[in-house]
Amino acid sequence: HSSLTRLVDSPIDQEVRLVSLRRLNNLPFIVAVGEARREILRTWYQQVWGITILTLAFWGMAFIILRHYRMLLIQRQIVKHQATHDALTGIPTLRLIMDRLQMAGERAKREQKKAAVLFIDLDGFKAANDCFGHEAGDEVLREVAKRIKESLRSVDTVGRKGGDEFVVILSGISHADEACHVAGKLLQSINNPIIFKEHHIPIGASIGIAIFPDHGDEPERILMLADQAMYKVKKSGKNSVELYSSDKN
């Protein structure tokens, strides 16, 4: 009776122990304690399993959310890049060109240097496009963009204004002669025939140059004057370089 009282007064699963005592007369205390321990272990396992499931569910949801957020950031970057870069050549569009030109002008003021805009219009592109097809024309534009980019410094910018027109921004130069020298290198590089399906496509370029702040201090004006200098080349025989001058233009 005293053992039974101690057993029942214990706070651990009294009902299981009493049932065990009624069914088994031999060693009732040991049987009851064994049942209680198994019940405790079962309860503990259930709790641990429940916590494990919740933990896995939490980290699973966290992974899904983080993955979705990462994909969203990548998509935004792609959209942003597409808004400011040409789909065909991968170089900046006019929108980004103007931003870069503004930055180049600010740097020139800050460092008391100059910046140059080279306006490039391809010669012979329409003939190549008509003769070899649009696929060849696309290849010409990609190859020209590549050649220009490889000829510039990392601080410079090349962009596509549209059609067969390109704009180059030279940042932090000291003299206009530097821009003319770079333009000459670009012209030589562009003049090398472009190979397309065993065809050698001849391409030239008319390049106009305007200097900041010598010819103006507004990005739009510098670009316009470089365009005017380029048309001066077109009128005088093409495939050459012209530095803007108010006397000549």
Short mmCIF file of C-alpha atoms in Angstrom, two decimals, residues 20 23 29 46 65-66 72 79 84-85 94 102 107 121 145 156 163 184 194 201 207 212 223-224 229 233 242:
data_model
loop_
_atom_site.label_atom_id
_atom_site.label_comp_id
_atom_site.label_asym_id
_atom_site.label_seq_id
_atom_site.Cartn_x
_atom_site.Cartn_y
_atom_site.Cartn_z
CA SER A 20 -0.21 -1.55 -14.76
CA ARG A 23 -3.00 -6.11 -14.52
CA PHE A 29 6.45 -0.81 -9.33
CA GLN A 46 7.06 13.64 -30.49
CA ILE A 65 11.85 33.66 -49.95
CA LEU A 66 15.57 34.41 -50.33
CA LEU A 72 13.73 39.54 -58.32
CA VAL A 79 15.58 45.35 -66.90
CA THR A 84 20.47 51.70 -70.77
CA HIS A 85 22.31 49.27 -73.09
CA LEU A 94 22.08 57.46 -75.82
CA GLN A 102 27.72 64.85 -67.83
CA ARG A 107 35.40 65.61 -63.84
CA ASP A 121 29.05 57.38 -88.51
CA ALA A 145 31.44 48.18 -81.27
CA ASP A 156 36.27 56.09 -71.59
CA GLY A 163 21.47 52.89 -86.63
CA GLY A 184 42.81 58.17 -85.90
CA ILE A 194 35.02 42.61 -91.44
CA ILE A 201 33.06 43.55 -95.91
CA ILE A 207 34.38 60.93 -87.19
CA PHE A 212 34.61 70.22 -73.44
CA LEU A 223 27.24 66.17 -78.85
CA MET A 224 25.58 68.43 -81.43
CA ALA A 229 31.93 68.02 -87.46
CA VAL A 233 33.64 64.80 -93.05
CA GLU A 242 37.35 66.39 -88.24
#
